[in-house]
mmCIF file of C-alpha atoms in Angstrom:
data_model
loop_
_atom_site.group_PDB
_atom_site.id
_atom_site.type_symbol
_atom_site.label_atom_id
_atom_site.label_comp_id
_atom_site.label_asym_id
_atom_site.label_seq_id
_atom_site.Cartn_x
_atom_site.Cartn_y
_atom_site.Cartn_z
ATOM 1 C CA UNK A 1 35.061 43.105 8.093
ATOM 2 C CA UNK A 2 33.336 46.049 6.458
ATOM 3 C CA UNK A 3 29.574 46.694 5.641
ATOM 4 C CA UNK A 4 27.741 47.450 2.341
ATOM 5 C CA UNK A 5 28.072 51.557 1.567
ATOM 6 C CA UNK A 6 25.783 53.559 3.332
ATOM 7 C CA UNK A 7 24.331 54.836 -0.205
ATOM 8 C CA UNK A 8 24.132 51.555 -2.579
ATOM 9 C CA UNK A 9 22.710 52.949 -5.794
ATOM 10 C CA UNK A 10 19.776 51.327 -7.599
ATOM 11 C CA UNK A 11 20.879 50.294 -10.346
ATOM 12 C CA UNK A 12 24.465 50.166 -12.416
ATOM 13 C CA UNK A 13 26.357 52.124 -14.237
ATOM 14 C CA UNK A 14 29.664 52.374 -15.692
ATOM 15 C CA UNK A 15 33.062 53.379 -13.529
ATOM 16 C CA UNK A 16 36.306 54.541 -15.192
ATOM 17 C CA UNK A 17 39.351 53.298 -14.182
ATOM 18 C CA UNK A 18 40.949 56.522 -13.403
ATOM 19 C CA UNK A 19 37.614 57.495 -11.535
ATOM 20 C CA UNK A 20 37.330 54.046 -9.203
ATOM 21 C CA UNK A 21 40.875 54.460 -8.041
ATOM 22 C CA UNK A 22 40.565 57.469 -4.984
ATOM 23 C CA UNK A 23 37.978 54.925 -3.799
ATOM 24 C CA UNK A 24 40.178 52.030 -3.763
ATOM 25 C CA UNK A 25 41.847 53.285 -0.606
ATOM 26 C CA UNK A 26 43.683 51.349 2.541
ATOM 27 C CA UNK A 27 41.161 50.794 4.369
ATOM 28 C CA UNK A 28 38.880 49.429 1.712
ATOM 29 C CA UNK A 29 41.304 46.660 0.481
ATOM 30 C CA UNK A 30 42.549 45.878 4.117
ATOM 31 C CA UNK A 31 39.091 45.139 4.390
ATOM 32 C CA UNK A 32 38.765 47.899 7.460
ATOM 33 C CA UNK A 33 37.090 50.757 6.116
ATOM 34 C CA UNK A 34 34.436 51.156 3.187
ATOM 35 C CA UNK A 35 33.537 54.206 1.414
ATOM 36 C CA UNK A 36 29.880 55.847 2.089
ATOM 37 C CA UNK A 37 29.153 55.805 -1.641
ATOM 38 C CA UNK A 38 28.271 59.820 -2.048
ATOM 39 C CA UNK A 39 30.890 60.582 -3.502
ATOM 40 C CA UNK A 40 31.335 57.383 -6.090
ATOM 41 C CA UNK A 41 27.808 58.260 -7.414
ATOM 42 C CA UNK A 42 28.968 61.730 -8.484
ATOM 43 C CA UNK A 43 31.854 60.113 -11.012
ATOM 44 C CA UNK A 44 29.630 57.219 -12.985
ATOM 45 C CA UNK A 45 28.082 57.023 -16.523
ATOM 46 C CA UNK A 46 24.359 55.710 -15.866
ATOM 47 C CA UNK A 47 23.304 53.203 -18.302
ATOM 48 C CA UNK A 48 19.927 53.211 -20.162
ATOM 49 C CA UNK A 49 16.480 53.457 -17.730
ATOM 50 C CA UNK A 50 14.490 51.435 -20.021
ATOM 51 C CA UNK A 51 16.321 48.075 -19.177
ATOM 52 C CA UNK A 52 15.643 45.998 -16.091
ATOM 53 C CA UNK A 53 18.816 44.201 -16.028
ATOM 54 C CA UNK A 54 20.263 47.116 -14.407
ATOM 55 C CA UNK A 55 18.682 46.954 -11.212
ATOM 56 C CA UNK A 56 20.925 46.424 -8.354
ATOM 57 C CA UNK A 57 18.356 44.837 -5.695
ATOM 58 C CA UNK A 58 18.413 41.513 -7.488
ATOM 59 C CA UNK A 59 22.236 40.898 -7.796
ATOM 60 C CA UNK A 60 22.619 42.455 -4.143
ATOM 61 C CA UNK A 61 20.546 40.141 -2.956
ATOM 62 C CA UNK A 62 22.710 37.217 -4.279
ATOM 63 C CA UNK A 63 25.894 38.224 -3.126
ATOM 64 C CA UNK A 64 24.183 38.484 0.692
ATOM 65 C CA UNK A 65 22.947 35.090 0.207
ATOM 66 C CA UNK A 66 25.986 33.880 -0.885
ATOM 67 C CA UNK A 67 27.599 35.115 1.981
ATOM 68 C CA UNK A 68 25.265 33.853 4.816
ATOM 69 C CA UNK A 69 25.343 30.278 2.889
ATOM 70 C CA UNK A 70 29.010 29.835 2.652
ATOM 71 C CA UNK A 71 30.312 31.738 5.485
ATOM 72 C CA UNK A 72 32.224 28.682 6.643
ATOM 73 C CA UNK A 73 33.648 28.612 3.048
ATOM 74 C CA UNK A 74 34.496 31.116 1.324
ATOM 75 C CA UNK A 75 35.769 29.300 -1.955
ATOM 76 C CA UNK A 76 32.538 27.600 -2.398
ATOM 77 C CA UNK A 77 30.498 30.141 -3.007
ATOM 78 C CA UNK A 78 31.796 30.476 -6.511
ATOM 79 C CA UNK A 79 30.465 27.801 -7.950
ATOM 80 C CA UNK A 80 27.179 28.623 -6.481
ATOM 81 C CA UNK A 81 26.978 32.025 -7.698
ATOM 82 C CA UNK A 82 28.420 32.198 -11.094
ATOM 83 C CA UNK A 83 25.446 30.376 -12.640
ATOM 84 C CA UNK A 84 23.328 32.791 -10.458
ATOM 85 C CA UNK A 85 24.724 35.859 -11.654
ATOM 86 C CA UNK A 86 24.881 34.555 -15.255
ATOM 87 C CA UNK A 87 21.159 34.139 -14.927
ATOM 88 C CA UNK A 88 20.529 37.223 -13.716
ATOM 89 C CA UNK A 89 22.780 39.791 -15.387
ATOM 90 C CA UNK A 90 22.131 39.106 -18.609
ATOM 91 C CA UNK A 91 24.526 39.956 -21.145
ATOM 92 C CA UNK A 92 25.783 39.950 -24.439
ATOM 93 C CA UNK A 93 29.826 39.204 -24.567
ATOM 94 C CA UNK A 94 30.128 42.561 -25.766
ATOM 95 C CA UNK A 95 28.413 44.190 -22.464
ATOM 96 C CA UNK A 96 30.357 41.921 -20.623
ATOM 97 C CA UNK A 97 33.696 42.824 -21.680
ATOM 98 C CA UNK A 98 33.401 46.606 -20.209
ATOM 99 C CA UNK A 99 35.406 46.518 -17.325
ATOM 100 C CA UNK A 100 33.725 49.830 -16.413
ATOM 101 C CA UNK A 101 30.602 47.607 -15.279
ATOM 102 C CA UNK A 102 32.429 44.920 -13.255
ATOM 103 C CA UNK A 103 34.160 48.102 -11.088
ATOM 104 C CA UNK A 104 31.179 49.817 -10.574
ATOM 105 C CA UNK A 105 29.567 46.310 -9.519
ATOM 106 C CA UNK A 106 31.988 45.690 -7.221
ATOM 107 C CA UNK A 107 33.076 48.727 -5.875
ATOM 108 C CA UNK A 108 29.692 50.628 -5.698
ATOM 109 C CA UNK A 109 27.187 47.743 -5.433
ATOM 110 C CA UNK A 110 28.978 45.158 -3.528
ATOM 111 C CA UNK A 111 32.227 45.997 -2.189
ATOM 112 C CA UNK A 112 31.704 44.228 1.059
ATOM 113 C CA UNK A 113 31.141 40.992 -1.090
ATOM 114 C CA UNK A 114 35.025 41.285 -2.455
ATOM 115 C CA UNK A 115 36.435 41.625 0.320
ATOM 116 C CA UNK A 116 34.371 38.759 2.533
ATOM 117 C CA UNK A 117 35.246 36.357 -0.503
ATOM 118 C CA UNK A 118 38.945 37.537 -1.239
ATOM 119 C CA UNK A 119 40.779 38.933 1.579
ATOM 120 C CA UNK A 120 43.720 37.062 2.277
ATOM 121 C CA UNK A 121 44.538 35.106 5.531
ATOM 122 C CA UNK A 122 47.945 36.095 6.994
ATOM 123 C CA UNK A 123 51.054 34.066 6.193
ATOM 124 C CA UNK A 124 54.225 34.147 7.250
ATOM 125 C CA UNK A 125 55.357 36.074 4.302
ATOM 126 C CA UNK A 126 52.407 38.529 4.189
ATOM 127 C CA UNK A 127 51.539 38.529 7.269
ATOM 128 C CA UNK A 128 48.872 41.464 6.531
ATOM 129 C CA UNK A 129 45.629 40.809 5.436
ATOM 130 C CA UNK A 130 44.338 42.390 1.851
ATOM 131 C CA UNK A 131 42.752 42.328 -1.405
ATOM 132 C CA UNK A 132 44.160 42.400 -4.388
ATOM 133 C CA UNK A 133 43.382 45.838 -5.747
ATOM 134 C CA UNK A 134 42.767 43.457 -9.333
ATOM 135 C CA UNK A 135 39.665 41.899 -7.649
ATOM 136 C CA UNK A 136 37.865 45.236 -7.691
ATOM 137 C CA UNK A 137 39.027 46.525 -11.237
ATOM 138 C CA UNK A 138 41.292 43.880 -12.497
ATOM 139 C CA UNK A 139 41.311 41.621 -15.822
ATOM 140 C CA UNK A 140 38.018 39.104 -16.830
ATOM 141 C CA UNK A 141 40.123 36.009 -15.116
ATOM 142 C CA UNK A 142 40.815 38.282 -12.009
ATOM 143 C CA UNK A 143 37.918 40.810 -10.848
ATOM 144 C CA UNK A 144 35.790 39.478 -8.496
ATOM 145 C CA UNK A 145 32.542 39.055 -10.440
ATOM 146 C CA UNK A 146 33.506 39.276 -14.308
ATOM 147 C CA UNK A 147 35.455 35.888 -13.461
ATOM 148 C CA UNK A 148 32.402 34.426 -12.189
ATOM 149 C CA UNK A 149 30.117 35.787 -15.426
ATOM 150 C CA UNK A 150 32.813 34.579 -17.660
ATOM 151 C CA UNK A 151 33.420 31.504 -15.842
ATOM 152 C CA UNK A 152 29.485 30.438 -16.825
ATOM 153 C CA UNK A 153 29.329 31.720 -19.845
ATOM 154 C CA UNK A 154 32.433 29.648 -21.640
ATOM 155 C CA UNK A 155 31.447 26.505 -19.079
ATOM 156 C CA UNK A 156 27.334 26.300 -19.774
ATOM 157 C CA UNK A 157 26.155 23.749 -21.706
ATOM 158 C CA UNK A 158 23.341 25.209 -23.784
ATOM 159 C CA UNK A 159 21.002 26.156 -21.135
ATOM 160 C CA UNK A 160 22.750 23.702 -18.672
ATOM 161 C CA UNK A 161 24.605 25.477 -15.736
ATOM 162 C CA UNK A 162 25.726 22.414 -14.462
ATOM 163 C CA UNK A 163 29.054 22.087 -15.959
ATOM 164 C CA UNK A 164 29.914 25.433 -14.546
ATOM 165 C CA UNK A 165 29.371 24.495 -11.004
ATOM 166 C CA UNK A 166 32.324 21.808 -11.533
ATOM 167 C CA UNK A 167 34.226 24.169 -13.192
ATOM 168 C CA UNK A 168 34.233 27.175 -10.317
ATOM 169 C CA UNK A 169 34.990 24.191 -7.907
ATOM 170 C CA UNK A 170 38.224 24.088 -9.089
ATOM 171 C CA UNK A 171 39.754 27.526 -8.619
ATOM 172 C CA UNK A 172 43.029 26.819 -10.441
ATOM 173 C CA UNK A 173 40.810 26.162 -13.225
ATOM 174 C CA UNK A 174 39.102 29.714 -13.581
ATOM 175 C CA UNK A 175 42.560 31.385 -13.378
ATOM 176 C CA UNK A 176 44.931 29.297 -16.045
ATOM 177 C CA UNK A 177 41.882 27.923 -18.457
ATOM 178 C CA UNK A 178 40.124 30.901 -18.330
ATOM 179 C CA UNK A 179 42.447 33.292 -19.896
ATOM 180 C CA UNK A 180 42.633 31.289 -22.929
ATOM 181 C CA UNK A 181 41.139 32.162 -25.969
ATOM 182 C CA UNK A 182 41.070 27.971 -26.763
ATOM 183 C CA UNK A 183 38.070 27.662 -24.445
ATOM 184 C CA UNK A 184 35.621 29.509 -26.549
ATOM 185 C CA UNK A 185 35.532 26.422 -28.384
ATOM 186 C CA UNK A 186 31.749 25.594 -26.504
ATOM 187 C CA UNK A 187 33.654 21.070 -26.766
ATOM 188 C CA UNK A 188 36.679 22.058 -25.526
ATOM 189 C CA UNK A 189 35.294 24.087 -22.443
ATOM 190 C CA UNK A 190 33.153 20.423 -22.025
ATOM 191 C CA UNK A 191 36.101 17.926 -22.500
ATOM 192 C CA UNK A 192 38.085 19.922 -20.043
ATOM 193 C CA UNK A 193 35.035 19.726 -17.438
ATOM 194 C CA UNK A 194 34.562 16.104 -17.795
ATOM 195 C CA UNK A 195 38.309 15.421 -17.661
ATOM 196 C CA UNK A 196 37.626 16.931 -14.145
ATOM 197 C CA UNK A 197 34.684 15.323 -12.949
ATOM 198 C CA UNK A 198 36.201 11.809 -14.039
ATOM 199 C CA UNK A 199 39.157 12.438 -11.408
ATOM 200 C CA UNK A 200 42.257 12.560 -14.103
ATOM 201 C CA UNK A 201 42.688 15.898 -13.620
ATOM 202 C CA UNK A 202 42.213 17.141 -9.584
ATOM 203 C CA UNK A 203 45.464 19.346 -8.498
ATOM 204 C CA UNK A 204 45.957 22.887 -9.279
ATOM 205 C CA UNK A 205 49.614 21.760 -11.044
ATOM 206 C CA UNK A 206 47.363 19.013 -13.208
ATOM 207 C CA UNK A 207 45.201 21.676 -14.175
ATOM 208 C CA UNK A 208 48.172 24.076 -15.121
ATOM 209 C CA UNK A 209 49.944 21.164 -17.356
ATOM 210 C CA UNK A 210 46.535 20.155 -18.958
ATOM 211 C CA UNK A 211 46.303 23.888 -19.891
ATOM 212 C CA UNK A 212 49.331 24.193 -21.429
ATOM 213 C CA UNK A 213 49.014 21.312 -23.407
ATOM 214 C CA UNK A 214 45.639 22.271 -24.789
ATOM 215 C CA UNK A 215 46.400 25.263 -25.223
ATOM 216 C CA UNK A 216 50.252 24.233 -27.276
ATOM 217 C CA UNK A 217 48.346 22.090 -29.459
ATOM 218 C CA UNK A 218 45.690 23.902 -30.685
ATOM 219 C CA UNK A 219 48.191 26.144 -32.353
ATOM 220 C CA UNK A 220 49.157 22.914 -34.924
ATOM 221 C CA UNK A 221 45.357 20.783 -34.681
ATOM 222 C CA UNK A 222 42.437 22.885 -35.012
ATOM 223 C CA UNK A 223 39.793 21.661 -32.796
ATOM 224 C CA UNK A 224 37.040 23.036 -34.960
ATOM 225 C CA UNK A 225 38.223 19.971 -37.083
ATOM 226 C CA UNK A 226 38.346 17.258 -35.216
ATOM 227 C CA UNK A 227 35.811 18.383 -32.769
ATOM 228 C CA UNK A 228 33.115 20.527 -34.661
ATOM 229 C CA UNK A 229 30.807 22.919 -33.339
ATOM 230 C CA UNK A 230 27.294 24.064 -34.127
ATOM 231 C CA UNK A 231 26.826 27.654 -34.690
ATOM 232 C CA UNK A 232 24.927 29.451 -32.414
ATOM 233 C CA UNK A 233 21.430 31.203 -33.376
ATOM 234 C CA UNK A 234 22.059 34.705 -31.918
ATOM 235 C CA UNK A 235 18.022 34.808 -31.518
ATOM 236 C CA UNK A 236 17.942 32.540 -28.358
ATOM 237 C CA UNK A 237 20.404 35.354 -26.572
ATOM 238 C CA UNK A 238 18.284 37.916 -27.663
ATOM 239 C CA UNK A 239 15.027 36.479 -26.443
ATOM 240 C CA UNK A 240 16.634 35.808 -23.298
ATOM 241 C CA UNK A 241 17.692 39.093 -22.600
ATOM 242 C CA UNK A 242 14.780 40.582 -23.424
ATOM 243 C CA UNK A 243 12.832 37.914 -20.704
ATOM 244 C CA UNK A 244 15.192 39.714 -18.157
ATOM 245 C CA UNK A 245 12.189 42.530 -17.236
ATOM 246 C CA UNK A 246 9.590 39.816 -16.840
ATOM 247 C CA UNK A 247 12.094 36.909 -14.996
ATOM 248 C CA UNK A 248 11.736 35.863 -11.538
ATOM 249 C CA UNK A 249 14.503 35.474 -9.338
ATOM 250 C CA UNK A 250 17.024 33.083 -9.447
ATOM 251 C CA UNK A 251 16.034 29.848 -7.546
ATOM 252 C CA UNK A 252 18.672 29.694 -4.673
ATOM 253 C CA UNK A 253 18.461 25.679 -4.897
ATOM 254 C CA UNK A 254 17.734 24.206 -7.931
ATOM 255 C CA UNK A 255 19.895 25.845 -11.049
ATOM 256 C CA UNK A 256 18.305 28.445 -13.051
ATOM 257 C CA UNK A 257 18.554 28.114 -17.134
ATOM 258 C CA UNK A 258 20.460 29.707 -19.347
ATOM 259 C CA UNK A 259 19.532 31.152 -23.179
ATOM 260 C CA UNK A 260 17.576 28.209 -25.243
ATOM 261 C CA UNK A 261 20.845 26.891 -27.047
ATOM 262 C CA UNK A 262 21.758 23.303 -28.175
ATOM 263 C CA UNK A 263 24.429 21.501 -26.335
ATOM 264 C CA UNK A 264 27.961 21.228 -27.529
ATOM 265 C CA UNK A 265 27.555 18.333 -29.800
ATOM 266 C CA UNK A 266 28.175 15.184 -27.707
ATOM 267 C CA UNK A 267 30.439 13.514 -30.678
ATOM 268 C CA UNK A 268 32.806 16.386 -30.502
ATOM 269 C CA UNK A 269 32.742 16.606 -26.841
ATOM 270 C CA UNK A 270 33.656 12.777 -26.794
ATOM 271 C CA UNK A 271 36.619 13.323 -29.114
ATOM 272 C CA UNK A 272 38.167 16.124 -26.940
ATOM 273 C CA UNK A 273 37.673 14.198 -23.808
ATOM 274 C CA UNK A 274 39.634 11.571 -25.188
ATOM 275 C CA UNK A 275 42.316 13.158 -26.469
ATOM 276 C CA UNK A 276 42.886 15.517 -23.745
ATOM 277 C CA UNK A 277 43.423 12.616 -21.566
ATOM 278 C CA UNK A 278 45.795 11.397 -24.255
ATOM 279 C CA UNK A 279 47.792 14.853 -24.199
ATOM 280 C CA UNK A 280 47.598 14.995 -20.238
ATOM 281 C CA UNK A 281 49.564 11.320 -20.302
ATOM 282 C CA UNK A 282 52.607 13.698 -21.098
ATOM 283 C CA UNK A 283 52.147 17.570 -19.949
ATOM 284 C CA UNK A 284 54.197 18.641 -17.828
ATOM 285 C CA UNK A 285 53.069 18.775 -14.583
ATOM 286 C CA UNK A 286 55.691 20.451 -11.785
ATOM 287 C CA UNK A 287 56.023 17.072 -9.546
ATOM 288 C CA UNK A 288 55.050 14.328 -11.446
ATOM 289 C CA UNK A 289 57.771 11.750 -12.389
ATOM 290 C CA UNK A 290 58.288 10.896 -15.651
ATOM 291 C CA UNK A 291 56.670 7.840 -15.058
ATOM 292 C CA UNK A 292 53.635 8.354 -13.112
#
């Protein structure tokens, strides 16, 4: 398993596409070799000096935690760090949404971090061990760490992280939910966790079916209607990216707190929860009888 570069800048910046790929060689994604990092610092756009989110030390520090803590489980340390890295790389959506930022994270920062947590275990039809080139430079529901950002910011609560940690327990969640645009509805994203935590939905083919049918019927019942939302004031974001300079770091046990926002409102979330569990009575799930 490979090491951190030799030269890990100190803080981010932004990585093209076209300028990550020489570095994405064999040897990184087999998880055998890792670049020294020289000549990766010569091809990225720095980012402002004047902000403190974009120190590296903090976030490097997580992912090597992470590690050490769930080295006997690699899957778990998702839903351990997503809240973490929320809390500390603090963004607005529109940051967030610049791939350039997630490759240089991952490919100059903490490469050794995607391939410990995705390197696949040999089967009998890939019997070769390897990342998926996506999980350095891929799409929001793919790359190693945008997932994980994303993953928090459509699952918190308010300030409450805690409905993200069920959420990145279930991995088949991230991958089908995540992807659709229905779960920036702040109830939704909160029926869907509680239909979770209550035990309807467990399998990865439950998940899938729920998905669909969400996702089928919010394009006849809007679910701003029968579930409504409360705006958000954009001033709680902004105050809590501008604590970023003066924050300490991320408590490693107890969760950390998001941007002062109000809940989803509990009536709406209520509604959702029940009729999800209405729709999932008939989605099609691959395996389930007709009348299970």
């Amino acid at each position: 398993m490979i090491t951190k570069p030799s030269l890990v800048p100190e803080r981010l910046a932004l990585l093209e596409s076209s300028a990550a790929d020489p570095f994405l060689t064999e040897g990184l994604l087999k998880g055998e070799q890792v670049h020294a990092g020289i000549d990766l610092a010569k091809v990225v756009e720095p980012l402002p000096e004047d902000d403190a989110r974009w120190w590296v030390e903090p976030i490097r520090s997580l992912v090597e935690d992470a590690m050490f803590e769930f080295r006997e489980d690699r899957t778990r340390a998702d839903a351990w760090l997503a809240p973490r890295l929320h809390a500390t790389l603090r963004l607005t959506r529109r940051e967030a949404a610049d791939k350039r930022l997630w490759s240089h994270l991952s490919l100059a920062v903490a490469p050794d971090y995607v391939v410990w947590r995705h390197l696949s275990e040999p089967t009998a039809k890939k019997p070769e061990r390897r990342v998926p080139a996506e999980r350095f430079r891929g799409s929001a529901d793919r790359q190693c760490f945008s997932r994980l950002w994303w993953a928090a910011e459509l699952f918190r609560n308010g300030a409450d992280y805690e409905p993200v940690e069920a959420a990145c327990r279930n991995q088949d969640l991230i991958h089908s939910v995540l992807k659709k645009e229905i779960i920036d509805h702040r109830p939704t994203a909160q029926a869907v966790v509680r239909l979770l935590k209550n035990g309807l939905v467990t399998t990865g083919r439950e998940v899938d079916g729920l998905s669909v049918a969400i996702n089928a019927a919010g394009a006849t019942l809007i679910y701003d209607i029968l579930a409504p939302d409360q705006p958000r004031d954009p001033a709680h974001l902004r105050d809590w990216i501008a604590e970023a300079e003066s924050a300490p770091p991320v408590d490693r046990h107890k969760l950390p707190n998001g941007p002062d926002e109000d809940p989803a409102p509990e009536k709406s979330v209520v509604a959702l929860t029940d009729y999800f569990a209405e729709l999932f009575e008939t989605a099609p799930v691959r395996g389930r009888k007709s009348g299970d």
